[in-house]
Amino acid sequence: MEKKCLPVLLLATMILLNSHNSFAQKQSSKRKIYHKGWIDFNKNGKKDLFEDTAQPMDVRVEDLLSQMTLEEKTNQAATLYGFGRVLKDELPTHEWKDAIWKDGIANIDEHLNSLANHPRAQSQYSFPYSKHAAAINTVQKWFVEETRLGIPVDFTNEGIHGLCHDRATPLCAPIGIGSTWNKNLVRQAGHIVGREAKALGYTNVYAPILDPARDPRWGRVVECYSEDPFLIAELGKQMVTGIQNEGVASTLKHYAVYSVPKGGRDGNARTDPHVAPREMHQLYLYPFRRVVQEAKPLGIMSSYNDWDGIPVSGSHYFLRELLREQYGFNGYVVSDSEAVEFIATKHHVAADFKEAIEQAVGAGLNVWTNFRKPEDFILNLRESVKEGKVPLETLNRNVSEVLRVKFQLGLFDQPYVQDPKQADKLVHTKEAAEFALQLNRESLVLLKNSDNTLPLNKNKKSRILVTGPLANETKFTVSRYGPSNNKGVSVLEGLKQYQTNQVQFDYVKGCDIVNEGWPNTELLPLALTAKEEEQIAKAVARAKQSDMVIAVVGEDEERVGESLSRTSLDLPGHQEKLLQALHATGKPVIVILINGRPLTVNWADAHLPAILEAWFPGPSAGTAIAEAIFGDYNPGGKLPVTFPKSVGQLEMNFPFKPGSHADQPASGNNGYGKTRVNGPLYPFGYGLSYTTFEYEKLVIIPNKQESTGEVTVQLEVRNAGKVKGDEVVQLYVRDMISSVTTYESQLRGFERVTLAPGERRTITFLLRPNDLSLYDRDMNWVVEPGDFEIRVGSSSQDIRLKGKFTVTNKPNSSSMLK
């Protein structure tokens, strides 16, 4: 029996040895592609022009493109979504040799990042960080070594408030980042996002969002910096610079005119923005134009809405004429998910997906993205090229723009994370966590503080009730587009850090975020149920035994975000009834707002002594809020969006045209009695402090300037109070007479400064021609001669200093801006 088995055993041994030798030879062959100073990507044994780091980039791109087949070119026009979305494998398998990406792929999105709210995407390779970097290297090695030309992958990921990765450094929501009005802080945030991306193996970060949040009903206000295009541009420029200085690409989104769907609706209503051409350029395209021209981002995400009947992702005007020819964009355009499909299925300007692809590719879209298999797009595109419906020249142009970015990122010089172990030292460091806490602090906006209710005295004996549906929650600190699996500190936990023999805390929830039947109950209110009455009664009973109440109310992650628009801006559910019942006890009630959009908190503003806006803070939420409540930090943020009093006032935002926000007169011209509520609840740029600031000594140099010159504005600001605090000095400009109707005033400078009691600081602003420009009657971007008024203050309405200067033109000189 043993003799009969021997030949079989020998045969098996020989096969195993031969297999091992073959594998060893194959591995040895692959190792031969790596040479000192260059990599033989196409494995032909010689240094081609595209492999030569000394060659100009255009030469390298052209040489690589000339070697590519149609299959390889079309593969560089699509995204492969990572593990748990489209990819079923964490690491390469033998089946990959039969997959469509055997000919390469443009990018792989969110691979192995382990989103907390996406169970299928949980990966063993997301943490420790070094394990992820090594895994990304393994995937990249497959594309370099196993595909014919070895074109590296661009590994993309989201990153609007911290990198969208397991336990990366979490930042507060973008609306909170906008509330800091701190350019240096935002740039530092970009460095952290970029550094962590680079260390983990990501090469492209989808951030920042540059959409002006003009309608607070829209769900994605929480993901925007502001309603004002200048503030967005200034902060966006800093974020892009920070990210790209770390050696990864920044991809702006969502281009363009994305943030004003009709009626503030979201979800299926991703279309029909009602925006006039001049308004489009001066409000909605302004941040993109400035950031593209001044920060040079390597990516743009095209949006899935139309404008004036033309889908943006299929628009030659948006993707080539404006973006590349006028703005000078030199990166690649990736579609938002389903943007190409919508050309046919929503906008109905194409018969089917294939025709939609032809429109998008012809318009200048470089890379298609959706949560579908990449072959759905690629095979259709190949067929369209063969049929002549997509000219080969168009495909070559689009692919060369993708390749250029990969060369700029250094992927053809060093495609791998050089030292994966370093990731454990570079991601979510102690310093980064401290920075995230500081960002949370600076995002806080003090909306009301009657009789100096805040800060509370931590040395005074007091019993404090903490209540509200968000007091003991942390889910709002995490969202789809940021880090996950970080432990959060609730407001209750943060406050309890101040518990002593003098200060004691109690907690009762009080009510849920929404009531049964919501949101329909905003139209047809329902009485409190027995359970709700009991919840509020418990809070009231405990409040009567307390010296004061801290109520944490607002919205959670299920009430605001993508596809979560609202019809009302009131506090959801019965939260206002809770506040009213607490107020009736006679005890002071301090309100902490957790929310992602402006809320119409009229009753709280009218009746309660203190309101602190916290937005959607990061996991260090409770710590930052508690510090502000007890005075260890003096909140100094300013509102980046207007708070209306009612949805009936919408649109109400800044900047606005003269007269568009005017009060309704009781008599006189056009006045037949007051029938509506006037004015905002809190204006753009508004925010209080525990101290006061004085403005003086405004100087404008020169008071006359040619249209191509610059104007310097100087002033002094002084902390006139008794505690250290931050002030955001805001510069607004008004064009007194213009050829077209322009805005009442426009933000054109801001500076956040920290001042000790009695300290003075000289603030200097430089106004450039671009700051004074408008689109004239012929739609030329020009500076017109005439008088301009300078307004400097603490908000768009709290103006402390005013001055004027005049712009002149030399005879026969052109004032057109380039």
PDB file of C-alpha atoms in Angstrom, residues 396-503:
ATOM      1  CA  ASN A 396      -7.444  60.834 -24.987  1.00  0.00           C
ATOM      2  CA  ARG A 397      -7.852  64.359 -23.654  1.00  0.00           C
ATOM      3  CA  ASN A 398      -9.892  63.224 -20.663  1.00  0.00           C
ATOM      4  CA  VAL A 399      -7.554  60.335 -19.813  1.00  0.00           C
ATOM      5  CA  SER A 400      -4.453  62.509 -20.114  1.00  0.00           C
ATOM      6  CA  GLU A 401      -5.950  64.840 -17.483  1.00  0.00           C
ATOM      7  CA  VAL A 402      -6.338  61.898 -15.089  1.00  0.00           C
ATOM      8  CA  LEU A 403      -2.799  60.698 -15.771  1.00  0.00           C
ATOM      9  CA  ARG A 404      -1.441  64.214 -15.214  1.00  0.00           C
ATOM     10  CA  VAL A 405      -2.836  64.236 -11.684  1.00  0.00           C
ATOM     11  CA  LYS A 406      -1.282  60.842 -10.987  1.00  0.00           C
ATOM     12  CA  PHE A 407       2.074  62.159 -12.166  1.00  0.00           C
ATOM     13  CA  GLN A 408       1.653  65.318 -10.075  1.00  0.00           C
ATOM     14  CA  LEU A 409       0.948  63.190  -7.011  1.00  0.00           C
ATOM     15  CA  GLY A 410       4.216  61.349  -7.613  1.00  0.00           C
ATOM     16  CA  LEU A 411       2.526  57.996  -8.112  1.00  0.00           C
ATOM     17  CA  PHE A 412       4.863  57.143 -10.995  1.00  0.00           C
ATOM     18  CA  ASP A 413       7.876  57.995  -8.853  1.00  0.00           C
ATOM     19  CA  GLN A 414       6.818  56.399  -5.557  1.00  0.00           C
ATOM     20  CA  PRO A 415       3.452  54.604  -5.760  1.00  0.00           C
ATOM     21  CA  TYR A 416       3.618  53.149  -2.240  1.00  0.00           C
ATOM     22  CA  VAL A 417       3.447  54.349   1.336  1.00  0.00           C
ATOM     23  CA  GLN A 418       7.169  54.421   2.015  1.00  0.00           C
ATOM     24  CA  ASP A 419       7.022  53.504   5.702  1.00  0.00           C
ATOM     25  CA  PRO A 420       3.636  52.029   6.733  1.00  0.00           C
ATOM     26  CA  LYS A 421       4.740  51.799  10.375  1.00  0.00           C
ATOM     27  CA  GLN A 422       4.940  55.590  10.534  1.00  0.00           C
ATOM     28  CA  ALA A 423       1.160  55.741  10.160  1.00  0.00           C
ATOM     29  CA  ASP A 424       0.773  54.724  13.799  1.00  0.00           C
ATOM     30  CA  LYS A 425       2.742  57.827  14.791  1.00  0.00           C
ATOM     31  CA  LEU A 426       1.092  60.229  12.337  1.00  0.00           C
ATOM     32  CA  VAL A 427      -2.642  59.490  12.563  1.00  0.00           C
ATOM     33  CA  HIS A 428      -4.804  60.805  15.399  1.00  0.00           C
ATOM     34  CA  THR A 429      -1.888  62.016  17.484  1.00  0.00           C
ATOM     35  CA  LYS A 430      -2.276  63.634  20.886  1.00  0.00           C
ATOM     36  CA  GLU A 431      -1.534  66.995  19.276  1.00  0.00           C
ATOM     37  CA  ALA A 432      -4.193  66.403  16.601  1.00  0.00           C
ATOM     38  CA  ALA A 433      -6.777  65.532  19.264  1.00  0.00           C
ATOM     39  CA  GLU A 434      -5.923  68.731  21.154  1.00  0.00           C
ATOM     40  CA  PHE A 435      -6.302  70.659  17.917  1.00  0.00           C
ATOM     41  CA  ALA A 436      -9.734  69.106  17.293  1.00  0.00           C
ATOM     42  CA  LEU A 437     -10.796  70.240  20.765  1.00  0.00           C
ATOM     43  CA  GLN A 438      -9.605  73.773  20.011  1.00  0.00           C
ATOM     44  CA  LEU A 439     -11.535  73.749  16.743  1.00  0.00           C
ATOM     45  CA  ASN A 440     -14.634  72.716  18.710  1.00  0.00           C
ATOM     46  CA  ARG A 441     -14.055  75.563  21.138  1.00  0.00           C
ATOM     47  CA  GLU A 442     -13.697  78.169  18.425  1.00  0.00           C
ATOM     48  CA  SER A 443     -16.826  76.923  16.628  1.00  0.00           C
ATOM     49  CA  LEU A 444     -19.085  77.823  19.589  1.00  0.00           C
ATOM     50  CA  VAL A 445     -21.298  80.883  19.095  1.00  0.00           C
ATOM     51  CA  LEU A 446     -22.893  82.674  22.051  1.00  0.00           C
ATOM     52  CA  LEU A 447     -26.328  83.795  20.821  1.00  0.00           C
ATOM     53  CA  LYS A 448     -27.777  85.269  24.012  1.00  0.00           C
ATOM     54  CA  ASN A 449     -26.476  86.059  27.482  1.00  0.00           C
ATOM     55  CA  SER A 450     -28.854  88.282  29.422  1.00  0.00           C
ATOM     56  CA  ASP A 451     -27.568  89.732  32.709  1.00  0.00           C
ATOM     57  CA  ASN A 452     -24.284  87.833  32.290  1.00  0.00           C
ATOM     58  CA  THR A 453     -25.983  84.515  33.077  1.00  0.00           C
ATOM     59  CA  LEU A 454     -22.901  82.835  31.634  1.00  0.00           C
ATOM     60  CA  PRO A 455     -20.328  81.829  32.566  1.00  0.00           C
ATOM     61  CA  LEU A 456     -21.449  79.902  35.624  1.00  0.00           C
ATOM     62  CA  ASN A 457     -19.391  80.215  38.779  1.00  0.00           C
ATOM     63  CA  LYS A 458     -17.789  76.837  39.461  1.00  0.00           C
ATOM     64  CA  ASN A 459     -16.947  77.951  43.003  1.00  0.00           C
ATOM     65  CA  LYS A 460     -20.533  78.831  43.907  1.00  0.00           C
ATOM     66  CA  LYS A 461     -22.652  76.185  45.577  1.00  0.00           C
ATOM     67  CA  SER A 462     -25.312  75.139  43.093  1.00  0.00           C
ATOM     68  CA  ARG A 463     -27.389  72.209  41.973  1.00  0.00           C
ATOM     69  CA  ILE A 464     -27.825  72.024  38.215  1.00  0.00           C
ATOM     70  CA  LEU A 465     -30.303  69.951  36.250  1.00  0.00           C
ATOM     71  CA  VAL A 466     -29.026  68.791  32.870  1.00  0.00           C
ATOM     72  CA  THR A 467     -31.892  67.814  30.590  1.00  0.00           C
ATOM     73  CA  GLY A 468     -32.948  67.581  26.964  1.00  0.00           C
ATOM     74  CA  PRO A 469     -32.941  64.794  24.378  1.00  0.00           C
ATOM     75  CA  LEU A 470     -29.349  65.535  23.286  1.00  0.00           C
ATOM     76  CA  ALA A 471     -27.750  65.979  26.715  1.00  0.00           C
ATOM     77  CA  ASN A 472     -26.503  62.406  26.943  1.00  0.00           C
ATOM     78  CA  GLU A 473     -26.052  61.641  23.227  1.00  0.00           C
ATOM     79  CA  THR A 474     -22.923  61.495  21.059  1.00  0.00           C
ATOM     80  CA  LYS A 475     -24.182  60.087  17.734  1.00  0.00           C
ATOM     81  CA  PHE A 476     -24.325  63.576  16.235  1.00  0.00           C
ATOM     82  CA  THR A 477     -20.526  63.783  16.509  1.00  0.00           C
ATOM     83  CA  VAL A 478     -20.141  61.248  13.682  1.00  0.00           C
ATOM     84  CA  SER A 479     -21.407  61.547  10.113  1.00  0.00           C
ATOM     85  CA  ARG A 480     -21.132  59.706   6.803  1.00  0.00           C
ATOM     86  CA  TYR A 481     -18.290  61.890   5.536  1.00  0.00           C
ATOM     87  CA  GLY A 482     -16.004  61.978   8.563  1.00  0.00           C
ATOM     88  CA  PRO A 483     -14.037  59.666  10.872  1.00  0.00           C
ATOM     89  CA  SER A 484     -15.793  56.851  12.677  1.00  0.00           C
ATOM     90  CA  ASN A 485     -15.355  54.722  15.798  1.00  0.00           C
ATOM     91  CA  ASN A 486     -14.087  57.576  17.968  1.00  0.00           C
ATOM     92  CA  LYS A 487     -15.462  57.730  21.494  1.00  0.00           C
ATOM     93  CA  GLY A 488     -17.534  60.834  22.069  1.00  0.00           C
ATOM     94  CA  VAL A 489     -17.974  62.944  25.183  1.00  0.00           C
ATOM     95  CA  SER A 490     -21.606  63.927  25.715  1.00  0.00           C
ATOM     96  CA  VAL A 491     -22.562  67.325  27.073  1.00  0.00           C
ATOM     97  CA  LEU A 492     -23.604  65.634  30.300  1.00  0.00           C
ATOM     98  CA  GLU A 493     -20.222  63.922  30.642  1.00  0.00           C
ATOM     99  CA  GLY A 494     -18.415  67.156  29.892  1.00  0.00           C
ATOM    100  CA  LEU A 495     -20.374  69.066  32.513  1.00  0.00           C
ATOM    101  CA  LYS A 496     -19.859  66.351  35.122  1.00  0.00           C
ATOM    102  CA  GLN A 497     -16.126  66.966  34.853  1.00  0.00           C
ATOM    103  CA  TYR A 498     -16.925  70.145  36.798  1.00  0.00           C
ATOM    104  CA  GLN A 499     -18.747  68.315  39.568  1.00  0.00           C
ATOM    105  CA  THR A 500     -17.377  69.156  43.015  1.00  0.00           C
ATOM    106  CA  ASN A 501     -18.681  69.452  46.551  1.00  0.00           C
ATOM    107  CA  GLN A 502     -19.920  72.891  45.472  1.00  0.00           C
ATOM    108  CA  VAL A 503     -21.416  72.047  42.064  1.00  0.00           C
TER     109      VAL A 503
END
